[in-house]
Amino acid sequence: MEFGKLGVSPAIMKAITEMGFKEPTPIQEQGIPLLLQGEDIIGQAQTGTGKTAAFGICILERIISKPAQARKVRALVLAPTRELAVQITGEIQKIGKYVDARVLAVYGGQDIEKQLGPLHSGVDVVVGTPGRLLDHIERGTLRLDHVEVVVLDEADRMLDMGFIEDIEKILQKTPTSRQTLLFSATMPHEINQLGKRYLKSPQEIRVSEDSLSVKNIKQYYVEVSKFDRLNALLIMLSQKKPHLALIFVRTKRGADRLNEILLDRGFHSLALHGDMSQNKRDRSMEAFRKKHINILVATDLASRGLDVTDISHVINFDTTDDPYTYVHRIGRTGRMGKNGEAISFVFFDQSSLVGILEKVSDSKIEQIKMEIKPELLPKRVRFTPHADEGRGRGGRFGSEGHGRSGSSRGSFSRGGSREGGRGGPRGGSRGGRRDSNRREASKDIHSRGHQYFGRRG
């Protein structure tokens, strides 16, 4: 089926065609006709199924069909995280490229004063996190009495984060005549109860079960010792040369350490974790999304708002023993009909874990056997001083993984070094000079990496 047959207007058709949309996904095919009829919807769908486009089209079609004389908030989208709110806003803006609609993201971590101007001028769609939305409501800077559509996106995650009470307070400020759309990857009891209280005879759309569909994802595992895991990762990245790779680690410290090592080996990477400022996290995700870097080292919590459709590889450097987390991680690849690979590093004493993960993903996880030889390791191209030493030019890579390695020029603007030019790789010090202090700093990094990740060449 084509989008035109779903009743999508020419202005939106033009925009989504430019975005590369060809055929609607299952949730779009099932949901858009119901949404355009004004039905309340409960949709069970994972991230990456196209639900944002489905409700974004619904919101924009409503604005097209009934242009308002004054700009009042006509649609409200609630999201669990700042990152997801920003992404949803961007998606709706792209779909509405040829529609006269103002869309604003409001979230914590950004100066609230910066959000007051657009709200005062008037916006049609507000996308926000529950806490910041309540702040504006209590200040009187956000009125919801003209809202026609409310979307609760990733409701189960908002439940996990303790936002249900805030959500109910916000819903109570909206007209009872509104159209309400609820999307959730899973349907726990509390979410079902929320739907019963606030949705009117909702139509149910289910395009996924609690387990993730992984038909486009080839799953592999590599059995390694704790001492060889890092070397195995470096060799694998060097050989596979991934288009876009998302590497999962367990801790914030681990994300920073692994990112340092990848940069040292010449990979173009950045870290993403909760200790980074909102601005730095946004920059990391934007650099990854725009392919300024091709490797992102992330923790689970920090990566929740990341929605990139063409990730080629998901790598579980720290493989989780939680099945839901596993399927959520690997579901970042193989999206929108594209193929992807998921690779998990498993220690010898975790052999039973593979069977558990195969069961929950309902698919075979094949073993990759690797030779761990020093000569297969990528060469070091830069020297990275201690994380607390030398910030800025020739320093680590700026605070929280965003500086430059010696030169401000090169094909990648942040993280990683620029190869070539005047004698080969350039990195730590300007013009390729590597003084004794940097050698000592690099040795320190690698000795600490040995303690944290195991032996490497």
Coordinates of C-alpha atoms in Angstrom, one line a residue:
M1 CA 0.0 0.0 0.0
E2 CA 1.1 3.6 -0.7
F3 CA 0.8 6.5 1.6
G4 CA -1.5 8.3 -0.8
K5 CA -4.1 5.6 -0.4
L6 CA -4.2 6.3 3.4
G7 CA -5.7 9.7 2.8
V8 CA -2.5 11.7 3.4
S9 CA -2.6 15.2 2.0
P10 CA -0.3 16.4 -0.9
A11 CA 1.7 18.7 1.4
I12 CA 2.6 15.9 3.7
M13 CA 3.1 13.4 0.8
K14 CA 5.7 15.8 -0.7
A15 CA 7.6 16.0 2.6
I16 CA 7.6 12.3 3.4
T17 CA 8.6 11.4 -0.1
E18 CA 11.6 13.7 0.3
M19 CA 12.4 11.9 3.6
G20 CA 12.6 8.6 1.7
F21 CA 9.3 7.1 2.9
K22 CA 8.0 4.6 0.3
E23 CA 5.5 2.2 1.8
P24 CA 3.9 2.6 5.2
T25 CA 5.0 0.3 8.1
P26 CA 2.4 -2.0 9.7
I27 CA 1.6 0.5 12.4
Q28 CA 1.2 3.3 9.9
E29 CA -0.9 1.2 7.6
Q30 CA -3.2 0.2 10.5
G31 CA -3.1 3.4 12.5
I32 CA -3.2 6.4 10.1
P33 CA -6.8 5.7 8.8
L34 CA -8.1 5.3 12.4
L35 CA -6.2 8.4 13.6
L36 CA -7.6 10.5 10.7
Q37 CA -11.1 9.5 11.7
G38 CA -10.4 10.8 15.2
E39 CA -10.3 7.5 17.0
D40 CA -8.5 7.0 20.3
I41 CA -5.7 4.5 19.9
I42 CA -3.7 2.1 22.1
G43 CA -0.8 1.0 20.0
Q44 CA 1.7 -1.6 21.2
A45 CA 4.8 -0.9 19.2
Q46 CA 8.6 -0.9 19.7
T47 CA 10.8 2.1 18.9
G48 CA 11.6 2.1 15.2
T49 CA 8.3 0.9 13.9
G50 CA 7.3 4.2 12.5
K51 CA 4.8 5.3 15.2
T52 CA 6.2 8.8 15.4
A53 CA 5.4 9.4 11.7
A54 CA 2.0 7.9 12.2
F55 CA 0.9 10.2 15.0
G56 CA 2.9 13.1 13.5
I57 CA 0.9 12.8 10.3
C58 CA -2.3 12.7 12.3
I59 CA -1.5 15.9 14.1
L60 CA -0.4 17.8 11.0
E61 CA -3.5 16.7 9.0
R62 CA -5.7 18.1 11.7
I63 CA -3.9 21.4 11.6
I64 CA -4.2 21.5 7.8
S65 CA -7.9 20.7 7.8
K66 CA -8.8 23.3 10.5
P67 CA -6.4 26.2 10.4
A68 CA -6.6 28.2 13.6
Q69 CA -6.9 32.0 13.6
A70 CA -4.7 32.3 16.6
R71 CA -1.8 30.0 17.5
K72 CA -3.0 27.9 20.5
V73 CA -1.5 24.6 21.5
R74 CA -3.6 22.1 19.6
A75 CA -1.5 19.0 20.1
L76 CA 0.5 17.8 23.0
V77 CA 3.0 14.9 22.9
L78 CA 4.5 13.5 26.2
A79 CA 7.8 11.6 26.0
P80 CA 9.9 10.1 28.8
T81 CA 13.2 11.7 28.0
R82 CA 14.6 15.0 26.7
E83 CA 16.3 13.2 23.8
L84 CA 13.2 11.5 22.6
A85 CA 11.2 14.8 22.9
V86 CA 13.8 16.5 20.7
Q87 CA 13.7 13.7 18.2
I88 CA 9.9 13.6 18.0
T89 CA 10.0 17.4 17.5
G90 CA 12.4 17.1 14.6
E91 CA 10.4 14.3 13.0
I92 CA 7.2 16.3 13.1
Q93 CA 9.0 19.4 11.7
K94 CA 10.3 17.3 8.8
I95 CA 6.9 15.8 8.0
G96 CA 5.4 19.3 8.3
K97 CA 8.0 21.0 6.1
Y98 CA 5.2 22.3 3.8
V99 CA 2.6 22.8 6.5
D100 CA 2.2 26.1 8.5
A101 CA 2.8 24.6 11.9
R102 CA 5.0 25.6 14.8
V103 CA 6.4 22.7 16.9
L104 CA 8.3 23.3 20.2
A105 CA 10.2 20.9 22.4
V106 CA 10.1 21.6 26.2
Y107 CA 12.2 19.6 28.6
G108 CA 14.3 19.8 31.7
G109 CA 18.0 20.6 31.5
Q110 CA 17.3 23.6 29.3
D111 CA 16.8 27.1 30.7
I112 CA 13.1 27.5 31.0
E113 CA 13.4 31.1 30.0
K114 CA 14.4 30.0 26.5
Q115 CA 11.1 28.2 26.2
L116 CA 8.9 31.2 27.3
G117 CA 9.4 33.2 24.1
P118 CA 8.0 30.6 21.7
L119 CA 5.2 29.8 24.0
H120 CA 4.3 33.4 24.3
S121 CA 4.4 33.9 20.5
G122 CA 2.2 30.9 20.0
V123 CA 2.9 27.3 18.9
D124 CA 0.6 24.6 17.5
V125 CA 2.4 21.5 18.8
V126 CA 4.2 21.0 22.1
V127 CA 6.4 18.0 22.7
G128 CA 7.8 17.6 26.2
T129 CA 8.7 15.6 29.2
P130 CA 6.1 15.4 32.0
G131 CA 8.1 17.3 34.6
R132 CA 8.9 20.4 32.5
L133 CA 5.3 20.4 31.1
L134 CA 4.0 20.6 34.6
D135 CA 6.4 23.4 35.4
H136 CA 5.0 25.5 32.6
I137 CA 1.4 24.6 33.5
E138 CA 1.9 25.7 37.1
R139 CA 3.7 29.0 35.9
G140 CA 0.7 29.7 33.6
T141 CA 3.0 29.8 30.6
L142 CA 1.3 26.7 29.0
R143 CA -2.4 26.5 28.6
L144 CA -4.0 23.3 27.3
D145 CA -7.6 24.3 27.0
H146 CA -7.5 24.2 23.2
V147 CA -5.7 20.8 22.9
E148 CA -7.3 18.5 20.4
V149 CA -4.8 15.6 20.4
V150 CA -2.7 14.2 23.2
V151 CA 0.0 11.5 22.5
L152 CA 1.5 9.4 25.3
D153 CA 4.7 8.0 23.7
E154 CA 6.6 5.1 25.3
A155 CA 4.1 5.0 28.1
D156 CA 5.8 2.0 29.8
R157 CA 9.0 3.9 30.1
M158 CA 7.2 6.9 31.6
L159 CA 5.7 4.4 34.1
D160 CA 9.2 3.0 34.9
M161 CA 10.5 6.5 35.5
G162 CA 7.6 7.4 37.9
F163 CA 5.8 9.8 35.7
I164 CA 2.3 8.4 35.8
E165 CA 1.0 10.8 38.5
D166 CA 2.4 13.8 36.5
I167 CA 0.8 12.4 33.3
E168 CA -2.6 12.2 35.0
K169 CA -2.3 15.8 36.2
I170 CA -1.5 17.0 32.7
L171 CA -4.4 15.0 31.1
Q172 CA -6.8 16.6 33.6
K173 CA -5.8 20.0 32.2
T174 CA -6.9 19.1 28.7
P175 CA -10.4 19.0 27.3
T176 CA -12.3 15.8 27.6
S177 CA -13.2 16.0 24.0
R178 CA -9.6 15.5 23.0
Q179 CA -8.3 12.5 20.9
T180 CA -5.9 10.5 22.9
L181 CA -3.2 8.2 21.5
L182 CA -1.2 5.9 23.8
F183 CA 1.9 4.0 22.5
S184 CA 3.9 1.5 24.5
A185 CA 6.3 -1.3 23.8
T186 CA 4.8 -3.4 26.6
M187 CA 1.4 -3.3 28.3
P188 CA 1.7 -3.7 32.0
H189 CA -1.4 -3.5 34.2
E190 CA -0.8 0.1 35.1
I191 CA -0.7 1.2 31.5
N192 CA -3.9 -0.7 30.7
Q193 CA -5.6 1.0 33.7
L194 CA -4.4 4.4 32.4
G195 CA -5.9 3.7 29.1
K196 CA -9.2 2.7 30.6
R197 CA -9.4 6.0 32.6
Y198 CA -8.4 8.5 29.9
L199 CA -9.2 6.9 26.5
K200 CA -12.7 6.7 24.9
S201 CA -13.4 3.3 23.4
P202 CA -9.9 3.0 22.1
Q203 CA -9.0 1.0 19.0
E204 CA -6.1 -1.4 19.7
I205 CA -3.2 -1.8 17.3
R206 CA -0.6 -4.4 18.0
V207 CA 2.4 -4.7 15.7
S208 CA 4.7 -6.3 18.2
E209 CA 4.6 -8.6 21.2
D210 CA 6.5 -8.0 24.4
S211 CA 9.4 -9.7 22.6
L212 CA 11.0 -7.9 19.7
S213 CA 10.8 -8.9 16.1
V214 CA 14.3 -9.5 15.0
K215 CA 13.8 -11.0 11.5
N216 CA 16.2 -8.5 9.9
I217 CA 18.9 -8.8 12.6
K218 CA 21.6 -11.4 12.4
Q219 CA 22.7 -12.2 15.9
Y220 CA 26.1 -13.4 16.9
Y221 CA 28.1 -14.0 20.1
V222 CA 31.8 -14.1 20.7
E223 CA 33.1 -16.2 23.6
V224 CA 36.1 -14.5 25.2
S225 CA 38.0 -14.2 28.4
K226 CA 37.8 -11.0 30.4
F227 CA 41.4 -10.3 29.3
D228 CA 40.8 -10.7 25.6
R229 CA 37.5 -9.0 25.2
L230 CA 38.9 -5.5 24.4
N231 CA 41.3 -6.9 21.8
A232 CA 38.5 -8.9 20.2
L233 CA 36.4 -5.7 19.9
L234 CA 39.2 -3.7 18.4
I235 CA 39.9 -6.4 15.8
M236 CA 36.3 -6.8 15.0
L237 CA 35.8 -3.1 14.4
S238 CA 38.9 -3.0 12.3
Q239 CA 37.7 -5.9 10.1
K240 CA 34.0 -5.2 9.8
K241 CA 34.3 -1.4 9.4
P242 CA 30.8 -0.7 10.5
H243 CA 28.7 2.0 8.8
L244 CA 27.2 3.0 12.2
A245 CA 27.9 1.0 15.3
L246 CA 26.2 1.4 18.7
I247 CA 28.3 -0.2 21.5
F248 CA 26.6 -0.8 24.8
V249 CA 28.5 -0.7 28.1
R250 CA 27.3 -1.1 31.6
T251 CA 28.7 2.0 33.3
K252 CA 29.4 5.7 32.6
R253 CA 33.0 5.2 33.6
G254 CA 33.2 2.3 31.1
A255 CA 31.8 4.4 28.3
D256 CA 34.4 7.1 28.8
R257 CA 37.3 4.6 29.1
L258 CA 36.3 2.6 26.0
N259 CA 35.8 5.8 24.0
E260 CA 39.3 6.9 25.0
I261 CA 40.8 3.7 23.7
L262 CA 38.8 3.7 20.5
L263 CA 40.0 7.2 19.8
D264 CA 43.6 6.2 20.5
R265 CA 43.2 3.4 17.9
G266 CA 42.0 5.8 15.2
F267 CA 38.3 5.1 15.4
H268 CA 35.8 8.0 15.1
S269 CA 33.8 7.6 18.3
L270 CA 32.1 9.5 21.1
A271 CA 30.6 8.5 24.4
L272 CA 27.0 9.0 25.6
H273 CA 26.1 8.6 29.3
G274 CA 24.1 10.3 32.0
D275 CA 27.0 12.2 33.7
M276 CA 27.4 14.3 30.5
S277 CA 25.6 17.7 30.3
Q278 CA 22.5 17.8 28.2
N279 CA 24.3 19.9 25.6
K280 CA 27.1 17.3 25.3
R281 CA 24.6 14.5 25.0
D282 CA 22.7 16.3 22.3
R283 CA 26.0 16.9 20.5
S284 CA 27.0 13.2 20.7
M285 CA 23.7 12.0 19.3
E286 CA 23.6 14.7 16.6
A287 CA 27.2 13.7 15.5
F288 CA 26.2 10.1 15.3
R289 CA 22.9 10.8 13.6
K290 CA 24.7 13.0 10.9
K291 CA 27.5 10.4 10.6
H292 CA 30.2 12.8 11.7
I293 CA 31.3 9.8 13.8
N294 CA 30.4 6.2 13.2
I295 CA 30.8 4.7 16.6
L296 CA 28.8 5.6 19.7
V297 CA 29.7 4.1 23.1
A298 CA 26.6 4.3 25.3
T299 CA 24.9 3.2 28.5
D300 CA 21.4 1.9 28.3
L301 CA 19.7 4.9 30.1
A302 CA 21.5 7.5 28.0
S303 CA 20.7 5.8 24.7
R304 CA 17.0 5.6 25.3
G305 CA 16.2 8.6 23.3
L306 CA 18.4 7.6 20.4
D307 CA 16.4 6.9 17.3
V308 CA 18.6 6.3 14.2
T309 CA 17.2 4.1 11.5
D310 CA 20.4 3.0 9.7
I311 CA 22.5 1.6 12.5
S312 CA 24.4 -1.3 10.9
H313 CA 25.8 -2.9 14.1
V314 CA 24.8 -3.2 17.8
I315 CA 27.6 -4.5 19.9
N316 CA 27.1 -5.6 23.5
F317 CA 30.5 -5.1 24.9
D318 CA 28.9 -5.6 28.3
T319 CA 26.3 -8.2 27.6
T320 CA 23.2 -7.8 29.8
D321 CA 21.6 -10.8 31.5
D322 CA 18.2 -9.1 31.3
P323 CA 16.3 -10.4 28.3
Y324 CA 14.1 -7.2 27.9
T325 CA 17.2 -5.0 27.9
Y326 CA 18.9 -7.3 25.3
V327 CA 16.0 -7.2 22.8
H328 CA 15.7 -3.4 23.3
R329 CA 19.4 -3.0 22.6
I330 CA 19.5 -5.1 19.5
G331 CA 16.3 -3.6 18.2
R332 CA 18.3 -0.4 17.4
T333 CA 19.5 -2.1 14.2
G334 CA 17.6 -3.8 11.4
R335 CA 14.9 -1.1 11.3
M336 CA 12.6 0.1 8.6
G337 CA 13.2 -3.0 6.5
K338 CA 17.0 -2.7 6.6
N339 CA 19.4 -5.5 7.7
G340 CA 21.5 -5.3 10.8
E341 CA 23.9 -7.3 13.0
A342 CA 24.0 -7.7 16.7
I343 CA 27.2 -9.0 18.3
S344 CA 27.5 -9.9 22.0
F345 CA 30.7 -10.6 23.9
V346 CA 30.1 -13.4 26.4
F347 CA 32.6 -14.6 29.0
F348 CA 33.3 -18.3 29.3
D349 CA 31.3 -18.6 32.5
Q350 CA 28.2 -17.1 30.8
S351 CA 27.6 -19.9 28.4
S352 CA 24.0 -20.4 29.6
L353 CA 23.2 -16.8 28.9
V354 CA 23.2 -17.4 25.1
G355 CA 20.3 -19.9 25.4
I356 CA 18.3 -17.5 27.5
L357 CA 18.7 -14.7 24.9
E358 CA 17.9 -17.1 22.0
K359 CA 14.7 -18.0 23.7
V360 CA 13.5 -14.4 24.4
S361 CA 14.5 -13.3 20.8
D362 CA 13.0 -16.4 19.3
S363 CA 16.0 -16.8 17.0
K364 CA 19.4 -18.5 16.7
I365 CA 22.5 -16.7 17.9
E366 CA 25.5 -17.9 16.0
Q367 CA 29.0 -18.1 17.4
I368 CA 31.9 -16.2 15.9
K369 CA 35.3 -17.6 16.6
M370 CA 38.1 -15.1 16.6
E371 CA 41.8 -15.2 16.6
I372 CA 43.2 -12.7 19.0
K373 CA 46.6 -11.8 17.6
P374 CA 48.6 -8.6 18.3
E375 CA 49.3 -8.2 14.6
L376 CA 45.6 -7.9 13.9
L377 CA 45.1 -5.0 16.2
P378 CA 44.7 -1.5 14.7
K379 CA 47.6 0.7 15.2
R380 CA 47.6 3.6 17.6
V381 CA 47.3 6.9 15.9
R382 CA 47.2 9.3 18.8
F383 CA 48.3 9.6 22.4
T384 CA 45.6 10.3 24.9
P385 CA 46.6 12.0 28.2
H386 CA 44.9 11.2 31.5
A387 CA 41.2 12.2 31.7
D388 CA 42.0 14.9 34.2
E389 CA 45.0 16.3 32.4
G390 CA 45.4 18.7 29.4
R391 CA 42.0 19.8 28.2
G392 CA 41.6 21.6 24.9
R393 CA 44.2 21.7 22.1
G394 CA 46.4 18.6 22.3
G395 CA 44.4 17.5 25.4
R396 CA 42.1 14.6 26.1
F397 CA 39.2 15.4 23.7
G398 CA 37.5 18.2 25.6
S399 CA 35.2 17.7 28.5
E400 CA 32.9 14.6 28.2
G401 CA 34.4 13.4 24.9
H402 CA 33.9 16.3 22.7
G403 CA 37.2 18.0 22.1
R404 CA 39.6 17.7 19.3
S405 CA 42.7 15.6 19.1
G406 CA 45.3 18.2 18.4
S407 CA 44.0 19.7 15.2
S408 CA 40.7 21.5 14.7
R409 CA 40.6 20.4 11.1
G410 CA 39.8 17.1 9.5
S411 CA 37.0 15.0 8.1
F412 CA 35.5 14.5 11.6
S413 CA 34.8 17.6 13.6
R414 CA 34.7 15.9 17.0
G415 CA 36.4 13.0 18.6
G416 CA 39.1 11.0 16.7
S417 CA 42.1 12.1 14.8
R418 CA 42.6 13.3 11.3
E419 CA 44.7 10.9 9.2
G420 CA 47.2 12.0 6.5
G421 CA 49.1 15.2 5.9
R422 CA 52.7 15.9 6.6
G423 CA 54.0 12.5 7.6
G424 CA 50.9 10.5 8.3
P425 CA 48.5 10.4 11.3
R426 CA 48.0 13.5 13.4
G427 CA 46.7 13.4 16.9
G428 CA 47.8 14.3 20.4
S429 CA 50.2 17.2 19.8
R430 CA 50.0 19.8 17.1
G431 CA 51.8 18.9 13.8
G432 CA 52.3 15.3 14.9
R433 CA 54.9 16.0 17.7
R434 CA 54.7 13.4 20.4
D435 CA 56.7 14.4 23.4
S436 CA 57.7 12.3 26.4
N437 CA 54.9 13.6 28.6
R438 CA 52.3 12.4 26.1
R439 CA 54.0 9.0 25.9
E440 CA 53.8 8.7 29.6
A441 CA 50.2 9.8 29.6
S442 CA 49.3 7.2 27.0
K443 CA 51.0 4.5 29.0
D444 CA 49.0 5.5 32.0
I445 CA 45.7 5.3 30.0
H446 CA 46.6 1.9 28.7
S447 CA 47.6 0.6 32.1
R448 CA 44.4 1.8 33.5
G449 CA 42.5 0.3 30.6
H450 CA 44.2 -3.0 31.4
Q451 CA 42.8 -2.9 34.9
Y452 CA 39.3 -2.0 33.7
F453 CA 38.9 -4.0 30.5
G454 CA 41.7 -6.6 30.6
R455 CA 44.8 -7.1 28.6
R456 CA 45.3 -5.6 25.2
G457 CA 48.1 -5.4 22.7

